[in-house]
C-alpha cells in the first residue's frame, strides 16, 4: 500500500546518532522500491523527497537511495535519548538543562527540518517554552526570530506569535504587545491552547502594567482603566494555566495583588494599618480591593510559591480574612440543647395492617 501512514516520533529509538558511522538521521523506512529496514536520512528536499542509506549493524549497506515520503508505507524517525532527557528536565522544572538539551537536538535534526512533524522544529519550540518559563525575555525574542518560518505549521506559527509577544517584554514594547495580542485574540482565540492563552494574557497584563509606570495614580480614570485591564489579563492567566506550568501564573498572581493594593480605597486601608494585622472584625469591613489583594497574596505565599519573600505581599497577606474560617482562639459555638421529649397522654394506636 503506497500511502503515507505518518511520521511518528517515537521514544523507542532503534539506533542513535552516536552509533552511526556517518552523519544522518536514524529512521525505519519501507516503501515503493525501498526494502524495509533501518536507514540514515542524509538529506531532504522540500517536504516530501529524501535521500537515505541503509544501515546494518551500524554499517552502511549498498548505495544511497532516493525516495518520496508519500510513497512510503513506513517512515518512522527515531527519537534520540537526548530529546527524552530534555523532556524529563522540562517536566521537572530543570529549565536551563532542558533549554540546552533542546538546542542540541534542534541542531542535530536540522536535516529533516522541512518534513512535517520533525524533531528539529519541535525542539526549537520547546527551547522557546523553556526560555518563557525562565522568563528570559531576551532569549525568547532571539529564538523566535531564528525560527524557520517556511517550515512551520499553522499551529507552530500561532505558538510563535504568542512567544513573540512575550519576547517583546524585553524591550518594553507595551503598545505593540497590546495591539498584536488583541489581533491574535480576535483572529485565533478558539485555536489557542489554554497554555498559549495564559501566556498571551500574561504578556497583555505586563503591557498594561508597564503603561502605568512604577507609581501610578489610580484615582486617574485612564490609569484605573489600564489597572483593571491588567488585573483582568492576569486573572485569565491564572485561570487558563490551571494544572499547567506555574512560573507565569504565579507571577501574575503577585502582580495582580500589588496593582489591587494601589487602588485608592486599598491604599487608604494600608496607610491606616501598615504592617500590623487588623482585628478580624476590621478585616471583614475592608474594601473589596484589599480583600482580593490579600487573598491573592495569601495564596501566592502559602500555596503557589511557599517560602517566597516579598515585603509587599507579606504585608498584604496580613489582611487576609476567610469568613468560613474560625478565628484562632475562639471557642466553638455551644450546641443547642436537645428538645425535651414530652410524654404523650397515651400511646398512639398503631394502624392495623391491611390484609
Coordinates of C-alpha atoms in Angstrom, one line a residue:
X1 CA 0.0 0.0 0.0
X2 CA 1.7 3.2 -1.2
X3 CA 0.1 5.6 1.2
X4 CA 1.9 7.7 3.9
X5 CA 0.8 6.4 7.3
X6 CA 2.5 9.3 9.0
X7 CA 5.8 10.5 10.5
X8 CA 5.8 9.1 14.1
X9 CA 8.3 10.4 16.6
X10 CA 8.8 7.5 19.0
X11 CA 10.9 7.3 22.1
X12 CA 11.8 3.7 21.3
X13 CA 14.8 4.6 19.2
X14 CA 16.2 1.8 17.1
X15 CA 19.6 3.5 16.9
X16 CA 21.2 6.7 17.9
X17 CA 23.3 9.3 16.3
X18 CA 26.2 8.3 18.5
X19 CA 26.1 4.8 16.9
X20 CA 26.1 6.0 13.4
X21 CA 29.3 5.9 11.4
X22 CA 28.2 8.7 9.1
X23 CA 26.0 11.8 9.5
X24 CA 22.3 11.3 9.2
X25 CA 19.0 10.9 11.0
X26 CA 18.0 7.3 12.1
X27 CA 14.7 6.1 10.7
X28 CA 12.7 3.0 9.9
X29 CA 11.7 3.1 6.2
X30 CA 9.8 0.9 3.9
X31 CA 8.1 1.8 0.7
X32 CA 7.9 1.6 -3.1
X33 CA 11.2 0.2 -4.3
X34 CA 12.7 0.6 -0.8
X35 CA 13.4 -2.5 1.2
X36 CA 12.2 -2.3 4.8
X37 CA 14.8 -1.7 7.4
X38 CA 17.0 0.8 9.3
X39 CA 18.2 3.8 7.4
X40 CA 20.0 7.1 7.9
X41 CA 18.3 10.0 6.2
X42 CA 21.1 12.0 4.7
X43 CA 19.1 14.8 3.0
X44 CA 15.6 16.2 2.4
X45 CA 14.4 18.2 -0.5
X46 CA 11.1 20.1 0.1
X47 CA 8.6 18.4 2.3
X48 CA 8.5 15.1 0.5
X49 CA 11.8 14.0 -1.1
X50 CA 14.6 12.4 0.8
X51 CA 17.9 10.5 0.4
X52 CA 19.0 7.8 2.7
X53 CA 21.5 5.0 3.2
X54 CA 20.5 1.6 4.6
X55 CA 22.3 0.5 7.8
X56 CA 23.0 -3.0 9.2
X57 CA 24.9 -3.5 12.4
X58 CA 26.0 0.2 12.4
X59 CA 27.4 0.0 8.8
X60 CA 26.2 1.4 5.6
X61 CA 24.9 -1.2 3.1
X62 CA 24.7 -0.6 -0.6
X63 CA 24.3 2.7 -2.4
X64 CA 22.3 5.7 -1.2
X65 CA 18.7 5.7 -2.3
X66 CA 16.3 8.5 -3.1
X67 CA 12.6 8.3 -2.3
X68 CA 9.4 10.2 -1.6
X69 CA 7.8 10.2 1.8
X70 CA 4.4 9.9 0.3
X71 CA 5.4 6.6 -1.3
X72 CA 6.4 5.0 2.0
X73 CA 4.2 2.7 4.0
X74 CA 6.6 3.1 6.9
X75 CA 8.5 6.2 7.7
X76 CA 9.4 6.4 11.4
X77 CA 12.0 8.9 12.5
X78 CA 13.7 7.6 15.6
X79 CA 13.9 9.9 18.7
X80 CA 17.3 10.2 20.4
X81 CA 17.9 9.7 24.1
X82 CA 18.9 13.4 24.3
X83 CA 15.4 14.5 23.5
X84 CA 13.9 12.3 26.1
X85 CA 16.3 13.6 28.7
X86 CA 15.5 17.2 27.7
X87 CA 11.8 16.5 28.1
X88 CA 12.3 14.9 31.5
X89 CA 14.2 18.1 32.6
X90 CA 11.5 20.3 31.2
X91 CA 8.8 18.5 33.1
X92 CA 10.9 18.5 36.3
X93 CA 11.4 22.3 36.1
X94 CA 15.2 22.0 35.3
X95 CA 14.7 24.5 32.6
X96 CA 18.2 25.6 31.8
X97 CA 19.2 21.9 31.3
X98 CA 16.1 21.4 29.2
X99 CA 16.8 24.5 27.1
X100 CA 20.4 23.3 26.4
X101 CA 19.2 19.8 25.5
X102 CA 16.5 21.0 23.1
X103 CA 19.0 23.3 21.4
X104 CA 21.3 20.3 20.7
X105 CA 18.5 18.2 19.3
X106 CA 17.3 21.1 17.2
X107 CA 20.7 21.4 15.5
X108 CA 21.3 17.6 15.2
X109 CA 18.0 17.1 13.4
X110 CA 18.1 20.1 11.2
X111 CA 18.5 17.8 8.1
X112 CA 14.8 16.8 8.4
X113 CA 13.5 20.2 9.3
X114 CA 11.3 20.6 6.2
X115 CA 9.4 17.4 7.0
X116 CA 6.0 17.8 8.8
X117 CA 6.2 16.8 12.5
X118 CA 10.0 16.9 12.5
X119 CA 12.0 16.9 15.7
X120 CA 14.1 19.9 14.9
X121 CA 11.1 22.3 14.9
X122 CA 9.6 20.6 17.9
X123 CA 12.8 21.0 19.8
X124 CA 13.1 24.7 18.7
X125 CA 9.6 25.4 20.1
X126 CA 10.3 23.6 23.4
X127 CA 13.6 25.5 23.7
X128 CA 11.5 28.7 23.4
X129 CA 9.0 27.4 26.0
X130 CA 11.9 26.7 28.4
X131 CA 13.0 30.3 28.0
X132 CA 9.5 31.5 28.6
X133 CA 9.2 29.6 31.9
X134 CA 12.6 31.0 32.8
X135 CA 11.2 34.5 32.0
X136 CA 14.3 35.1 29.9
X137 CA 12.6 37.5 27.5
X138 CA 15.7 38.4 25.6
X139 CA 16.3 34.8 24.8
X140 CA 12.7 34.3 23.8
X141 CA 12.9 37.2 21.4
X142 CA 16.1 35.9 19.8
X143 CA 14.9 32.3 19.5
X144 CA 11.5 33.3 17.9
X145 CA 13.4 35.4 15.4
X146 CA 15.5 32.4 14.4
X147 CA 12.6 30.1 13.7
X148 CA 12.4 28.9 10.0
X149 CA 9.0 30.4 9.1
X150 CA 8.7 28.4 5.9
X151 CA 8.8 25.1 7.8
X152 CA 6.2 26.0 10.5
X153 CA 2.7 24.6 10.5
X154 CA -0.2 26.9 11.2
X155 CA -0.2 25.7 14.8
X156 CA 3.5 26.3 15.1
X157 CA 3.1 29.8 13.7
X158 CA 0.4 30.7 16.2
X159 CA 2.6 29.4 19.1
X160 CA 5.4 31.5 17.8
X161 CA 3.2 34.6 17.6
X162 CA 2.3 34.2 21.3
X163 CA 6.0 33.7 22.1
X164 CA 6.9 36.8 20.2
X165 CA 4.5 38.9 22.4
X166 CA 6.4 37.6 25.4
X167 CA 9.8 38.4 23.8
X168 CA 8.7 42.0 23.4
X169 CA 8.6 42.3 27.1
X170 CA 12.4 42.5 26.9
X171 CA 12.2 45.9 25.1
X172 CA 9.1 47.1 26.9
X173 CA 7.2 47.3 23.7
X174 CA 3.9 47.7 25.6
X175 CA 1.8 49.2 22.7
X176 CA 2.9 46.5 20.3
X177 CA 2.1 43.7 22.8
X178 CA -1.4 45.1 23.3
X179 CA -2.1 45.7 19.6
X180 CA -0.8 42.3 18.5
X181 CA -2.3 40.5 21.4
X182 CA -5.7 41.8 20.6
X183 CA -5.2 40.8 16.9
X184 CA -4.4 37.2 17.9
X185 CA -7.4 37.1 20.2
X186 CA -9.7 38.5 17.5
X187 CA -8.5 36.1 14.8
X188 CA -7.4 32.9 16.6
X189 CA -8.8 32.8 20.1
X190 CA -10.5 29.5 19.5
X191 CA -7.3 28.0 18.1
X192 CA -5.2 28.8 21.2
X193 CA -4.3 26.1 23.7
X194 CA -5.0 27.1 27.3
X195 CA -1.3 27.4 27.9
X196 CA -1.0 29.8 24.9
X197 CA -4.0 31.8 26.1
X198 CA -2.5 32.1 29.6
X199 CA 0.9 33.2 28.2
X200 CA -0.7 35.7 25.9
X201 CA -2.8 37.2 28.7
X202 CA 0.3 37.4 30.9
X203 CA 2.1 39.5 28.1
X204 CA -1.0 41.7 27.9
X205 CA -1.1 42.1 31.7
X206 CA 2.6 43.1 31.7
X207 CA 1.9 45.6 28.9
X208 CA -1.0 47.3 30.7
X209 CA 1.0 47.4 33.9
X210 CA 4.0 48.7 32.1
X211 CA 2.0 51.6 30.7
X212 CA 1.0 52.6 34.3
X213 CA 4.6 53.1 35.4
X214 CA 6.0 52.4 38.9
X215 CA 3.9 54.8 41.0
X216 CA 0.6 55.3 39.1
X217 CA -2.2 57.5 40.4
X218 CA -5.2 55.1 40.2
X219 CA -7.6 57.9 41.1
X220 CA -7.0 58.9 37.5
X221 CA -9.7 57.4 35.3
X222 CA -7.4 56.4 32.4
X223 CA -4.9 54.8 34.8
X224 CA -7.7 52.9 36.6
X225 CA -8.9 51.5 33.3
X226 CA -5.4 50.2 32.5
X227 CA -5.0 48.8 36.0
X228 CA -8.3 46.9 35.7
X229 CA -7.3 45.6 32.2
X230 CA -4.0 44.3 33.7
X231 CA -5.8 42.6 36.6
X232 CA -8.3 41.0 34.2
X233 CA -5.4 39.8 32.0
X234 CA -3.5 38.3 35.0
X235 CA -6.7 36.7 36.2
X236 CA -7.1 35.0 32.9
X237 CA -3.5 33.8 33.0
X238 CA -4.2 32.2 36.4
X239 CA -7.4 30.5 35.3
X240 CA -6.1 29.3 31.9
X241 CA -3.0 27.9 33.5
X242 CA -4.7 25.6 36.0
X243 CA -2.8 22.3 36.0
X244 CA -0.1 23.7 33.8
X245 CA 3.3 25.1 34.5
X246 CA 3.1 27.8 37.2
X247 CA 6.0 30.1 36.7
X248 CA 4.0 32.8 34.8
X249 CA 0.6 32.4 36.6
X250 CA 2.4 32.6 40.0
X251 CA 4.0 35.9 39.0
X252 CA 0.6 37.1 37.5
X253 CA -0.9 36.4 40.9
X254 CA 1.6 38.5 42.8
X255 CA 1.5 41.3 40.2
X256 CA -2.4 41.4 40.3
X257 CA -2.3 41.6 44.1
X258 CA 0.1 44.6 44.1
X259 CA -2.0 46.5 41.5
X260 CA -5.1 46.0 43.6
X261 CA -3.3 47.4 46.6
X262 CA -2.7 50.6 44.7
X263 CA -6.4 51.3 44.3
X264 CA -7.3 54.5 46.3
X265 CA -9.6 52.7 48.9
X266 CA -7.0 49.9 49.3
X267 CA -4.1 52.4 49.7
X268 CA -6.1 54.2 52.4
X269 CA -6.6 50.9 54.3
X270 CA -2.9 50.1 54.1
X271 CA -2.0 53.6 55.3
X272 CA -4.2 53.0 58.3
X273 CA -2.9 49.5 59.3
X274 CA 0.6 49.2 57.8
X275 CA 2.4 46.1 58.8
X276 CA 0.0 45.3 61.7
X277 CA -2.6 42.6 61.3
X278 CA -6.0 44.2 61.7
X279 CA -8.7 42.7 64.0
X280 CA -10.8 40.1 62.3
X281 CA -13.8 42.4 62.6
X282 CA -11.9 45.1 60.8
X283 CA -10.8 42.7 58.0
X284 CA -14.4 41.9 57.4
X285 CA -15.1 45.6 56.7
X286 CA -12.1 46.1 54.5
X287 CA -12.6 47.4 50.9
X288 CA -13.1 44.7 48.3
X289 CA -9.8 45.6 46.6
X290 CA -7.9 44.8 49.8
X291 CA -9.8 41.6 50.3
X292 CA -8.9 40.5 46.7
X293 CA -5.3 41.6 47.1
X294 CA -4.9 39.9 50.4
X295 CA -6.4 36.6 49.1
X296 CA -4.0 36.6 46.1
X297 CA -1.1 37.4 48.3
X298 CA -2.0 34.7 50.8
X299 CA -2.5 32.0 48.1
X300 CA 0.8 33.0 46.5
X301 CA 2.8 32.8 49.7
X302 CA 1.2 29.7 51.1
X303 CA 0.2 27.6 48.1
X304 CA 1.8 28.6 44.8
X305 CA 5.2 29.7 46.0
X306 CA 5.7 28.8 49.6
X307 CA 8.9 30.2 51.1
X308 CA 8.9 33.2 48.8
X309 CA 10.0 36.5 50.3
X310 CA 8.2 39.7 49.1
X311 CA 7.7 42.5 51.5
X312 CA 4.6 43.9 49.8
X313 CA 2.9 40.5 49.5
X314 CA 3.8 39.7 53.1
X315 CA 2.2 42.9 54.2
X316 CA -1.0 42.2 52.1
X317 CA -1.2 38.6 53.5
X318 CA -1.7 40.1 57.0
X319 CA -5.1 41.5 55.8
X320 CA -6.4 38.1 54.6
X321 CA -9.7 37.1 56.0
X322 CA -11.6 33.9 55.4
X323 CA -15.2 34.3 56.5
X324 CA -15.6 30.5 56.5
X325 CA -12.6 30.0 58.9
X326 CA -13.0 30.2 62.7
X327 CA -10.7 32.9 64.1
X328 CA -7.8 31.5 66.1
X329 CA -8.5 31.2 69.9
X330 CA -12.3 31.5 69.5
X331 CA -14.4 28.8 71.2
X332 CA -16.7 26.6 69.2
X333 CA -20.3 27.7 69.4
X334 CA -22.2 25.8 72.1
X335 CA -24.5 23.1 70.7
X336 CA -28.2 23.9 71.0
X337 CA -29.9 21.9 73.8
X338 CA -31.8 18.9 72.7
X339 CA -35.6 19.3 72.8
X340 CA -37.0 17.6 75.8
X341 CA -39.4 14.8 74.8
X342 CA -42.9 15.3 76.2
X343 CA -44.7 12.1 77.2
X344 CA -47.9 11.6 75.4
X345 CA -51.1 11.2 77.4
X346 CA -51.4 7.7 76.0
X347 CA -49.5 5.8 73.3
X348 CA -50.9 6.3 69.8
X349 CA -52.7 3.4 68.3
X350 CA -50.8 1.6 65.6
X351 CA -52.6 1.4 62.3
X352 CA -53.9 -2.1 61.6
X353 CA -52.0 -3.8 58.9
X354 CA -54.0 -4.4 55.7
X355 CA -54.7 -8.0 54.9

